[in-house]
Amino acid sequence: MTIEEIKEKLNRDDRFCRYNEMRIDVIRPGYAEAVMEITENKLNGLGIAQGGAIFTLADLAFAGASNAAGFRTVAFTSNISFIRPGTGKRLRAVATEVSRGRRTGVYSVQVFNDDGKVVAHGTTTGFISEEKL
């Protein structure tokens, strides 16, 4: 499966992200960017992007970066720190591979607002299966 086919598969098959209008925009081995428009249905009671939406966007970027090698990878631990409110028109999550072994990989994920300021920062560890995508 080519890298573009992997990107298409993840965008098509992640029904939760597709339903919530999130998509992988950029993908290459060990790196991915996912984007989300901040729309009315993604706001919390304070009028800013809901934390769960931000976390989901970060998780989608992780999925792109970790699965880009062509092996089915799922998160088994993840943490996130919310640094500033998710405001503006769009958020972009960037996942970068920190370490990849035979069965586990560690990824740093940052979510940015329209001004390029960090909204959230997290780390996700994934389990790499032997199953190809």
CSV table of C-alpha atoms in Angstrom, one decimal:
chain,number,residue,atom,x,y,z
A,1,MET,CA,0.0,0.0,0.0
A,2,THR,CA,1.4,3.4,-1.0
A,3,ILE,CA,1.6,6.3,1.5
A,4,GLU,CA,-1.3,8.1,-0.4
A,5,GLU,CA,-3.4,4.9,-0.2
A,6,ILE,CA,-2.7,4.8,3.6
A,7,LYS,CA,-3.8,8.4,3.9
A,8,GLU,CA,-7.0,7.7,1.9
A,9,LYS,CA,-7.8,4.6,4.0
A,10,LEU,CA,-7.4,6.4,7.3
A,11,ASN,CA,-9.5,9.3,6.2
A,12,ARG,CA,-12.2,7.0,4.8
A,13,ASP,CA,-12.3,4.3,7.5
A,14,ASP,CA,-12.0,6.5,10.6
A,15,ARG,CA,-15.8,7.1,10.7
A,16,PHE,CA,-15.7,9.1,14.0
A,17,CYS,CA,-13.2,11.6,12.5
A,18,ARG,CA,-14.9,11.7,9.2
A,19,TYR,CA,-18.3,12.4,10.9
A,20,ASN,CA,-16.6,15.2,12.9
A,21,GLU,CA,-15.0,16.7,9.8
A,22,MET,CA,-11.4,15.9,10.7
A,23,ARG,CA,-8.9,14.7,8.2
A,24,ILE,CA,-5.3,13.8,7.7
A,25,ASP,CA,-3.8,16.5,5.4
A,26,VAL,CA,-0.1,15.5,5.3
A,27,ILE,CA,1.4,12.0,5.8
A,28,ARG,CA,4.8,10.5,5.6
A,29,PRO,CA,6.6,7.8,7.6
A,30,GLY,CA,6.8,9.0,11.2
A,31,TYR,CA,5.0,12.3,10.5
A,32,ALA,CA,1.4,13.4,9.9
A,33,GLU,CA,-0.7,16.5,10.1
A,34,ALA,CA,-4.5,16.5,10.7
A,35,VAL,CA,-6.8,19.4,10.4
A,36,MET,CA,-10.2,20.4,11.8
A,37,GLU,CA,-12.4,23.5,11.1
A,38,ILE,CA,-13.7,25.0,14.3
A,39,THR,CA,-17.4,24.9,13.8
A,40,GLU,CA,-20.4,25.5,16.0
A,41,ASN,CA,-20.8,21.7,16.8
A,42,LYS,CA,-17.2,21.6,18.1
A,43,LEU,CA,-17.5,24.3,20.7
A,44,ASN,CA,-17.9,23.8,24.5
A,45,GLY,CA,-20.1,25.8,26.8
A,46,LEU,CA,-17.4,28.6,26.9
A,47,GLY,CA,-17.5,29.0,23.1
A,48,ILE,CA,-14.0,27.5,22.5
A,49,ALA,CA,-13.0,24.2,20.9
A,50,GLN,CA,-14.1,21.3,23.1
A,51,GLY,CA,-11.2,19.4,24.7
A,52,GLY,CA,-12.4,16.1,23.4
A,53,ALA,CA,-12.4,17.5,19.8
A,54,ILE,CA,-8.8,18.7,20.3
A,55,PHE,CA,-7.7,15.3,21.7
A,56,THR,CA,-9.4,13.5,18.8
A,57,LEU,CA,-7.6,15.7,16.3
A,58,ALA,CA,-4.3,14.9,18.0
A,59,ASP,CA,-5.2,11.2,18.0
A,60,LEU,CA,-5.9,11.3,14.3
A,61,ALA,CA,-2.4,12.9,13.6
A,62,PHE,CA,-0.9,10.1,15.7
A,63,ALA,CA,-2.8,7.5,13.6
A,64,GLY,CA,-1.4,9.0,10.5
A,65,ALA,CA,2.2,9.1,11.7
A,66,SER,CA,2.2,5.7,13.3
A,67,ASN,CA,0.4,3.8,10.5
A,68,ALA,CA,2.3,5.4,7.7
A,69,ALA,CA,4.9,2.6,7.9
A,70,GLY,CA,2.1,0.3,6.7
A,71,PHE,CA,1.5,-1.8,9.8
A,72,ARG,CA,-1.6,-1.5,11.9
A,73,THR,CA,-0.8,0.6,15.0
A,74,VAL,CA,-3.1,1.6,17.8
A,75,ALA,CA,-2.6,3.8,20.8
A,76,PHE,CA,-2.2,2.2,24.2
A,77,THR,CA,-1.3,5.3,26.2
A,78,SER,CA,-1.8,9.0,25.5
A,79,ASN,CA,-1.7,12.2,27.4
A,80,ILE,CA,-2.4,15.8,26.5
A,81,SER,CA,-1.8,19.2,28.1
A,82,PHE,CA,-4.1,22.0,27.0
A,83,ILE,CA,-2.0,25.2,26.8
A,84,ARG,CA,-4.4,27.8,25.4
A,85,PRO,CA,-8.0,27.9,24.2
A,86,GLY,CA,-8.8,26.4,20.8
A,87,THR,CA,-10.0,29.5,19.0
A,88,GLY,CA,-9.9,30.7,15.4
A,89,LYS,CA,-11.2,29.1,12.3
A,90,ARG,CA,-9.0,25.9,12.1
A,91,LEU,CA,-6.8,23.7,14.2
A,92,ARG,CA,-3.8,21.7,12.9
A,93,ALA,CA,-2.3,18.7,14.8
A,94,VAL,CA,1.2,17.6,14.0
A,95,ALA,CA,2.5,14.2,15.1
A,96,THR,CA,6.2,13.4,15.0
A,97,GLU,CA,7.8,10.0,15.7
A,98,VAL,CA,10.2,10.2,18.7
A,99,SER,CA,11.1,6.5,18.8
A,100,ARG,CA,9.9,3.3,16.9
A,101,GLY,CA,10.9,-0.2,17.9
A,102,ARG,CA,9.7,-3.6,16.8
A,103,ARG,CA,6.3,-3.4,18.7
A,104,THR,CA,6.0,0.1,20.2
A,105,GLY,CA,6.4,3.7,19.0
A,106,VAL,CA,6.4,7.0,20.8
A,107,TYR,CA,5.0,10.1,19.2
A,108,SER,CA,4.9,13.8,20.1
A,109,VAL,CA,1.8,15.6,19.1
A,110,GLN,CA,1.2,19.3,19.0
A,111,VAL,CA,-2.0,21.1,18.1
A,112,PHE,CA,-1.7,24.7,16.6
A,113,ASN,CA,-4.2,27.5,16.1
A,114,ASP,CA,-4.4,29.8,13.0
A,115,ASP,CA,-1.7,32.0,14.5
A,116,GLY,CA,0.7,29.0,14.8
A,117,LYS,CA,0.5,29.1,18.6
A,118,VAL,CA,0.4,25.8,20.5
A,119,VAL,CA,-3.1,24.9,21.8
A,120,ALA,CA,-2.2,21.5,23.1
A,121,HIS,CA,0.8,19.2,23.5
A,122,GLY,CA,0.8,15.5,24.1
A,123,THR,CA,2.6,12.2,23.8
A,124,THR,CA,1.1,8.9,22.5
A,125,THR,CA,2.6,5.5,22.7
A,126,GLY,CA,1.4,3.0,20.1
A,127,PHE,CA,1.4,-0.8,19.8
A,128,ILE,CA,2.6,-1.9,16.4
A,129,SER,CA,1.1,-5.1,15.2
A,130,GLU,CA,2.4,-7.5,12.6
A,131,GLU,CA,-0.7,-7.0,10.5
A,132,LYS,CA,-0.3,-4.9,7.4
A,133,LEU,CA,-2.9,-2.2,6.6
